[in-house]
Short mmCIF file of C-alpha atoms and ligand atoms in Angstrom, two decimals:
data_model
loop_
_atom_site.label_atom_id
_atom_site.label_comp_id
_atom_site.label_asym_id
_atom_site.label_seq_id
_atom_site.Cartn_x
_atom_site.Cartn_y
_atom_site.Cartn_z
CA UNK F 187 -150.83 93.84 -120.09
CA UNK F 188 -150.89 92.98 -116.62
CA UNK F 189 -147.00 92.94 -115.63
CA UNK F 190 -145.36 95.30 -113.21
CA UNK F 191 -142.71 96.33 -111.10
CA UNK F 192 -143.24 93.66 -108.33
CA UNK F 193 -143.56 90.42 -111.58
CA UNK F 194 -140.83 87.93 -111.31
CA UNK F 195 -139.54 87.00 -114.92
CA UNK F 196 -138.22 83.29 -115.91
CA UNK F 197 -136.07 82.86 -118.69
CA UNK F 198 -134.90 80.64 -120.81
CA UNK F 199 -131.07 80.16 -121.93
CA UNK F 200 -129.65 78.82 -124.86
CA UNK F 201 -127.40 79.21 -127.81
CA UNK F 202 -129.85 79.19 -130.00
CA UNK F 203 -133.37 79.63 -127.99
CA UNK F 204 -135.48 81.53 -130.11
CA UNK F 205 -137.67 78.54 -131.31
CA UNK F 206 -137.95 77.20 -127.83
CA UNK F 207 -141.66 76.69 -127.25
CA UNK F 208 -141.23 76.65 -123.13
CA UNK F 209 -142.16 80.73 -123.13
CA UNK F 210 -145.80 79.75 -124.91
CA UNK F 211 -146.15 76.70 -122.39
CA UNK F 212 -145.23 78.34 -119.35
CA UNK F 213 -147.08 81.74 -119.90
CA UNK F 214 -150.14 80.14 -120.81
CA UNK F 215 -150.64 78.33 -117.75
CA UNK F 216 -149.73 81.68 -115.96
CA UNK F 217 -152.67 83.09 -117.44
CA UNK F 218 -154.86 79.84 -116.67
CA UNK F 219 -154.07 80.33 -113.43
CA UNK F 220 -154.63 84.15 -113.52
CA UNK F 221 -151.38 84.62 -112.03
CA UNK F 222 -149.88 86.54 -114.92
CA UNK F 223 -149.40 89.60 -113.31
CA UNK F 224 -146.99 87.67 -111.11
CA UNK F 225 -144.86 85.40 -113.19
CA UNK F 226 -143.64 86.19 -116.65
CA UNK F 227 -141.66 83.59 -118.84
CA UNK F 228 -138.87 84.64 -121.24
CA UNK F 229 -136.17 83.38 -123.60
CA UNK F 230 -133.11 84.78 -124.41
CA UNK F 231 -130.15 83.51 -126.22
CA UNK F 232 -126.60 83.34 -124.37
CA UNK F 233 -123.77 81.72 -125.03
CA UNK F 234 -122.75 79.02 -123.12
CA UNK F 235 -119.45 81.05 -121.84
CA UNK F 236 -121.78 83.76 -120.58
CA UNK F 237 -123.76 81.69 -118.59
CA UNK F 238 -121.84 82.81 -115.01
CA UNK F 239 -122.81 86.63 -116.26
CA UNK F 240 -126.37 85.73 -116.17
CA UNK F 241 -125.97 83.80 -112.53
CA UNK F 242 -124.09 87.00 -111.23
CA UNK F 243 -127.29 88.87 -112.72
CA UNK F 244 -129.91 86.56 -110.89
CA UNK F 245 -128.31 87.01 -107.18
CA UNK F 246 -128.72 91.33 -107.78
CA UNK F 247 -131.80 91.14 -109.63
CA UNK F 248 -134.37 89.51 -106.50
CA UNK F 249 -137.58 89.52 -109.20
CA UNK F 250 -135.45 87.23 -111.43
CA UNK F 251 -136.86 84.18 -109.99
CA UNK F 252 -135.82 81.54 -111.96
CA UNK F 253 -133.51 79.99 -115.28
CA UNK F 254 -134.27 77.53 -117.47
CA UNK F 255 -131.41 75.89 -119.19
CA UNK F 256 -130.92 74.09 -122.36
CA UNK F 257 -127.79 71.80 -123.56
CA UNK F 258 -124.63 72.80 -123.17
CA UNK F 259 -125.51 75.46 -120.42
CA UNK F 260 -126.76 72.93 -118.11
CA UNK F 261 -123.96 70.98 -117.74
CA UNK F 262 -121.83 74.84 -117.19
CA UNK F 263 -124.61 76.47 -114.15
CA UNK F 264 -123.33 73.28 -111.96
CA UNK F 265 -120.17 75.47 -110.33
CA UNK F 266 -121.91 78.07 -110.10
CA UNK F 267 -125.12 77.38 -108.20
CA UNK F 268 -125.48 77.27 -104.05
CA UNK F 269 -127.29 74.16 -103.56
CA UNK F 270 -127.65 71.64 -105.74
CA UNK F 271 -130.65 68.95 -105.69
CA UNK F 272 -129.17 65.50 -105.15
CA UNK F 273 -130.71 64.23 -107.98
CA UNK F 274 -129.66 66.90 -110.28
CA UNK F 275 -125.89 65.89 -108.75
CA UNK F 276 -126.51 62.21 -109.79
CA UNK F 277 -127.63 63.12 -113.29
CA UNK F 278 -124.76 65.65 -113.98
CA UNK F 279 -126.98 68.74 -115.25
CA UNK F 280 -129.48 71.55 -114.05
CA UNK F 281 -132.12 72.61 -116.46
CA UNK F 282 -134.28 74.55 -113.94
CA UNK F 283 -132.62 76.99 -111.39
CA UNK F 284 -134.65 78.63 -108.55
CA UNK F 285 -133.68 82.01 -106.94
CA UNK F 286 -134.72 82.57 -103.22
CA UNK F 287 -133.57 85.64 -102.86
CA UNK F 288 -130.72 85.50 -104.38
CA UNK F 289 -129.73 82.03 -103.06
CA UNK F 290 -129.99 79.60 -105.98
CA UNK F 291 -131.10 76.26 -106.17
CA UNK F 292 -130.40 74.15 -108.92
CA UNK F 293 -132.82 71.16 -109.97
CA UNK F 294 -133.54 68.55 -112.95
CA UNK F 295 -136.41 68.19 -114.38
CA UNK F 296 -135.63 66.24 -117.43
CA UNK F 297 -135.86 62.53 -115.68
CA UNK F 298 -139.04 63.56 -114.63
CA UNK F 299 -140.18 64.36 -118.57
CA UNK F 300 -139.34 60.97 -119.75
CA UNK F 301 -140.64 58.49 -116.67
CA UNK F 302 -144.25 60.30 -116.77
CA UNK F 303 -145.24 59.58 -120.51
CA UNK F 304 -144.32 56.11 -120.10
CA UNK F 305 -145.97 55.55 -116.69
CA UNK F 306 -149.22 56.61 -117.87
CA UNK F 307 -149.62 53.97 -120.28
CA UNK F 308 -147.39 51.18 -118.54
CA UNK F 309 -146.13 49.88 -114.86
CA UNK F 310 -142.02 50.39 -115.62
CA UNK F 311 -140.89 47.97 -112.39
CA UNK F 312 -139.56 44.57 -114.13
CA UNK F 313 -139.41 46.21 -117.83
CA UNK F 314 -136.87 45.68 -119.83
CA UNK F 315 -136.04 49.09 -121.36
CA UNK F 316 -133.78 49.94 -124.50
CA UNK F 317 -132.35 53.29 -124.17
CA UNK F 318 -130.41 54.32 -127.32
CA UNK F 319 -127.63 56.89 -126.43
CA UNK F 320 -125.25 57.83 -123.74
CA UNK F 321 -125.45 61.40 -123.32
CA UNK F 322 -126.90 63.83 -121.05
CA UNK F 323 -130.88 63.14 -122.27
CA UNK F 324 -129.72 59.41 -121.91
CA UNK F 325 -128.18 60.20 -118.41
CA UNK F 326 -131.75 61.90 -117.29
CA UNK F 327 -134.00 59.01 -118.81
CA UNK F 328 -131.91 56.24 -117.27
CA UNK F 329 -131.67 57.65 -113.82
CA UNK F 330 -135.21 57.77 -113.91
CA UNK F 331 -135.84 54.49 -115.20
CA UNK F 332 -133.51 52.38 -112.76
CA UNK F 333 -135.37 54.61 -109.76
CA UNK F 334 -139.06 53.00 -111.48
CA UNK F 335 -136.97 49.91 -111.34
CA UNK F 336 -136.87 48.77 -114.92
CA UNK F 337 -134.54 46.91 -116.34
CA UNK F 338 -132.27 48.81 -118.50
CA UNK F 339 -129.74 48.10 -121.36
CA UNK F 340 -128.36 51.34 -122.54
CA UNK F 341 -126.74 50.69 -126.28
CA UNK F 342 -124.64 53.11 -127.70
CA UNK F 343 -122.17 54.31 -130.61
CA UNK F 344 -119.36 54.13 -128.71
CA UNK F 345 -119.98 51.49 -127.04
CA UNK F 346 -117.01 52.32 -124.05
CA UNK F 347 -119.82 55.23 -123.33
CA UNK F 348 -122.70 53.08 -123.11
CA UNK F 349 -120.57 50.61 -120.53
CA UNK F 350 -119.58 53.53 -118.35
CA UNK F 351 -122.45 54.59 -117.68
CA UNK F 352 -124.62 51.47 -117.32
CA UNK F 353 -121.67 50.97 -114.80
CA UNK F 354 -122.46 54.01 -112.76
CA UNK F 355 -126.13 53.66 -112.78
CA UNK F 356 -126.16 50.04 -112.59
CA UNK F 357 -127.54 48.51 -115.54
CA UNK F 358 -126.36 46.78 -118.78
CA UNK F 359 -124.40 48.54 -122.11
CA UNK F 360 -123.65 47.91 -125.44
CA UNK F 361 -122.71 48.98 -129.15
CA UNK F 362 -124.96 49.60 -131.66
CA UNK F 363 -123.56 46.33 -132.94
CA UNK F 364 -125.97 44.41 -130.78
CA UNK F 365 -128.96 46.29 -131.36
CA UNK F 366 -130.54 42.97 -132.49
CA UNK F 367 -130.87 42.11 -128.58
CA UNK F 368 -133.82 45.54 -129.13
CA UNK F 369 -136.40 42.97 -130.34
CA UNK F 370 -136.57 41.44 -126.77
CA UNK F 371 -137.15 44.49 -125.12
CA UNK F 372 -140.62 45.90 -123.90
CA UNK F 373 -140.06 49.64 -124.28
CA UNK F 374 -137.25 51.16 -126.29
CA UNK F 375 -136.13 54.88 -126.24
CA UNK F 376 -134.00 56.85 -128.53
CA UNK F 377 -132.26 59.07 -126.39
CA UNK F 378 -129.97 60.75 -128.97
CA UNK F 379 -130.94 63.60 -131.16
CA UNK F 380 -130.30 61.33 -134.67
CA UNK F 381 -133.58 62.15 -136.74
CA UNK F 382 -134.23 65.84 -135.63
CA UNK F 383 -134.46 68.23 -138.73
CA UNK F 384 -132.66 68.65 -140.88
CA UNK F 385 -131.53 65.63 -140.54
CA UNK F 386 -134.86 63.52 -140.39
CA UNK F 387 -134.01 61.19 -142.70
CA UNK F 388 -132.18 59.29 -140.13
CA UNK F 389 -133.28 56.84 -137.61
CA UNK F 390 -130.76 55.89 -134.73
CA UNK F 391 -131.21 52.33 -135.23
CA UNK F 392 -132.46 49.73 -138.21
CA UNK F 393 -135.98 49.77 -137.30
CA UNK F 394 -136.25 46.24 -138.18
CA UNK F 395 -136.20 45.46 -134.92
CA UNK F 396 -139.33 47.18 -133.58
CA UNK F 397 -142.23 45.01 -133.55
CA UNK F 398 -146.04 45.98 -132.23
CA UNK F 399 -145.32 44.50 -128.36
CA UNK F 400 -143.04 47.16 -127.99
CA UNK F 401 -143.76 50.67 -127.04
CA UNK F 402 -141.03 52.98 -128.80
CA UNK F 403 -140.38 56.76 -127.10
CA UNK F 404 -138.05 59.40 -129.08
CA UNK F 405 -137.03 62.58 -127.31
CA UNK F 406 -136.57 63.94 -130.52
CA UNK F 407 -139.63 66.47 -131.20
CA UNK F 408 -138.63 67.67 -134.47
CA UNK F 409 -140.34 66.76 -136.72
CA UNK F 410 -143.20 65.10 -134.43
CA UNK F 411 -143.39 62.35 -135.92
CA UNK F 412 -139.70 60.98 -136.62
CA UNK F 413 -138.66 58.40 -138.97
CA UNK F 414 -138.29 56.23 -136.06
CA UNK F 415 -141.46 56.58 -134.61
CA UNK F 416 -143.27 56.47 -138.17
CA UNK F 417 -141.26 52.96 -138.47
CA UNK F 418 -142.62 51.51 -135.19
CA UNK F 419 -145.73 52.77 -135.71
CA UNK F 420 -145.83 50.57 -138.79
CA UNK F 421 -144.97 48.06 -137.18
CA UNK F 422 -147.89 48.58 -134.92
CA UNK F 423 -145.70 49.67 -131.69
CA UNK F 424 -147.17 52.12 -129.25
CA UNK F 425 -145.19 55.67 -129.56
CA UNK F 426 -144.69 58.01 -127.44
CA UNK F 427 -143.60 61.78 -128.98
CA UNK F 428 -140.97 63.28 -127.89
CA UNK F 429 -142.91 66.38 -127.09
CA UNK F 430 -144.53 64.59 -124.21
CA UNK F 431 -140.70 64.68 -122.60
CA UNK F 432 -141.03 68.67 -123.82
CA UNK F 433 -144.37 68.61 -121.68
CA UNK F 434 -143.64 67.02 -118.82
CA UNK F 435 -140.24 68.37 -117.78
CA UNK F 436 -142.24 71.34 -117.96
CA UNK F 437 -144.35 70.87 -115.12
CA UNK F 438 -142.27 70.42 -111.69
CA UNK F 439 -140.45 72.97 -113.08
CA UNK F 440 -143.81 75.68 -113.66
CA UNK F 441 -144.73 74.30 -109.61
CA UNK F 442 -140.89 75.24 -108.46
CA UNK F 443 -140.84 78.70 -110.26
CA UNK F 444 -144.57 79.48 -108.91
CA UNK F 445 -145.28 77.12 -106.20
CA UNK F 446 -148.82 76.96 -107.88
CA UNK F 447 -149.83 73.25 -109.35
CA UNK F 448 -149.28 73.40 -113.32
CA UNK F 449 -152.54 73.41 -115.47
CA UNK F 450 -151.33 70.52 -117.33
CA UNK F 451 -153.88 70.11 -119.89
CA UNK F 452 -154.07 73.90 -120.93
CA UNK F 453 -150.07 73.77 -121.22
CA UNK F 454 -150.22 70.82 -123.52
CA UNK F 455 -152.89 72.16 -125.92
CA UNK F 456 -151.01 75.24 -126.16
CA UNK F 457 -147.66 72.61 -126.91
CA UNK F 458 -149.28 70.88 -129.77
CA UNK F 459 -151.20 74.26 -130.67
CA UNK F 460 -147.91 76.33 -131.16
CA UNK F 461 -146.37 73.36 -132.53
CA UNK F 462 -148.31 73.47 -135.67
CA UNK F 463 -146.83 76.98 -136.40
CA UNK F 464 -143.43 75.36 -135.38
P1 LIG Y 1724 -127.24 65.18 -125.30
O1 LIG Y 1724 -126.66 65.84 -124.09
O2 LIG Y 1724 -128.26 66.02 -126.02
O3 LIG Y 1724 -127.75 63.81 -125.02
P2 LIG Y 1724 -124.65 64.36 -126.30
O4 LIG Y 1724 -124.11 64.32 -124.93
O5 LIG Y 1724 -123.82 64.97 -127.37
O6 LIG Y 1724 -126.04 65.10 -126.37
O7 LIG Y 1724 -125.02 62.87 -126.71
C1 LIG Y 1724 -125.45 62.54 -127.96
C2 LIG Y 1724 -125.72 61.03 -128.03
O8 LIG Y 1724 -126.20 60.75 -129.33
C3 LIG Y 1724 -124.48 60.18 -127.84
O9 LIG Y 1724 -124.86 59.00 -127.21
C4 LIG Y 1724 -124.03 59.93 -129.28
O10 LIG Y 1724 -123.26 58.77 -129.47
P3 LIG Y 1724 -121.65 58.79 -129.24
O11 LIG Y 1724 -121.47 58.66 -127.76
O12 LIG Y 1724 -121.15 57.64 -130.00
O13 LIG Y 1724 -121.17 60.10 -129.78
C5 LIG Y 1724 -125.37 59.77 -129.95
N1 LIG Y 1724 -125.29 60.05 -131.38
C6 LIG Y 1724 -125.12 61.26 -131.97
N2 LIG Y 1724 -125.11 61.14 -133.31
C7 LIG Y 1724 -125.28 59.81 -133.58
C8 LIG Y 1724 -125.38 59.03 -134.79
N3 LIG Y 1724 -125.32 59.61 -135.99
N4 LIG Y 1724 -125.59 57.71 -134.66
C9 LIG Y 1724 -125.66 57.11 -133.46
N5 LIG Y 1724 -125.57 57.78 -132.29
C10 LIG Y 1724 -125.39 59.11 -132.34
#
């Protein structure tokens, strides 16, 4: 055991958190980097109107250098933070918070998790892009698509949703009704959680629609492989797991807790390693 008085602890907030698989990702690259005497990653579950307790907490407690937060708690730390990244302000949530001595800085990450998967396998400038959903993952993705410049349709239940916020970032909305429109699109995304266990017999829209030009990303990571994803593979679309979101929000957030450069490939084999006791 190599922690001690002087290592700064991270943790991780939600209500629940205890499956959350960021402490395994985030300590593992601490000891890649042999910097686990310094930095220690944590989880702990708090409820969402306890979150100011655990701000009030960071500004005493200087070695508490930084909080990750999960959904609904990182829509709550906004009024409660000291600065605010601009981006995080245009996207409505903070999942990562920093603590400079005991001034806290609030970023987002997420946007970040979603653009990277796709970029590595395609240019997103001039794409058309489906994004299923309206609600704060959809927020994320689509703030981070429109900044790529792709050309985004965001379709959604309630379709009044979808509108506003393709208004406010933009870009085109729509009900589910005219998901049909999905089999002209390059990439499609299923921002909502509809397939995640137990509930995985579910698929947020008729997957009739995929076909094997398309390249088909669910933010949904359990199960791994969703219904959705299984259907567009099928159909001989490229997919993109939803734990590569899981990854990749990950690792801005490991360089603004550490200021070291994330080991990215040890942190993903550790992701898909812990994921098979999952
Ligand atoms: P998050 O912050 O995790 O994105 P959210 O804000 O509750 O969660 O948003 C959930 C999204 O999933 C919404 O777009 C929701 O559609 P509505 O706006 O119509 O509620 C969508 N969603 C949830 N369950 C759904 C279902 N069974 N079918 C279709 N869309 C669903």
């Amino acid at each position: 055991m190599r922690i001690n008085a002087k290592t700064k602890f991270i943790v991780i907030i939600g209500d629940p958190v205890d499956h959350s698989l960021s402490p395994a990702i985030h300590n593992g690259g601490y000891k890649k980097l042999g910097i686990d005497n310094q930095f220690v990653y944590l989880g702990s579950n708090v409820k969402v109107t306890d979150v100011k307790k655990v701000v009030e907490a960071m500004r005493v407690m200087k070695n508490f250098r930084g909080l990750t937060c999960t959904v609904p708690h990182k829509i709550e730390i906004l009024k409660y933070l000291d600065w605010i990244d601009p981006i995080a302000k245009k996207i409505g949530a903070v999942n990562t918070v920093v603590n400079e001595d005991g001034f806290l800085k609030g970023y987002n990450t997420d946007w970040y998790g979603a653009i990277i998967p796709l970029e590595k396998i395609t240019k997103l400038s001039g794409k058309r892009v489906a994004v299923i959903g309206a609600g704060g993952a959809a927020r994320a993705i689509v703030y981070g698509l429109i900044l790529k410049e792709a050309k985004v349709k965001i379709f959604n239940r309630t379709k009044e949703k979808a509108i506003s916020l393709a208004k406010e970032f933009n870009c085109q909305g729509g009900g589910l009704e005219e998901q049909e429109e999905i089999k002209n699109f390059d990439i499609v995304i299923n921002a909502t959680s509809v397939g995640m266990k137990p509930f995985d017999n579910q698929s947020p829209i008729t997957t009739f629609y995929l076909n094997k030009k398309q390249i088909v990303f669910d933010i949904v990571y359990s199960p791994l492989k969703t219904m959705f994803l299984k259907a567009a593979e099928e159909k001989g679309a490229k997919i993109i797991y939803g734990t590569e979101m899981l990854l990749y929000q990950a690792v801005p957030q490991f360089e603004l807790y550490t200021g070291y450069q994330a080991p990215i490939e040890t942190m993903k084999g550790i992701l898909y390693k812990s994921y098979e006791k999952y």
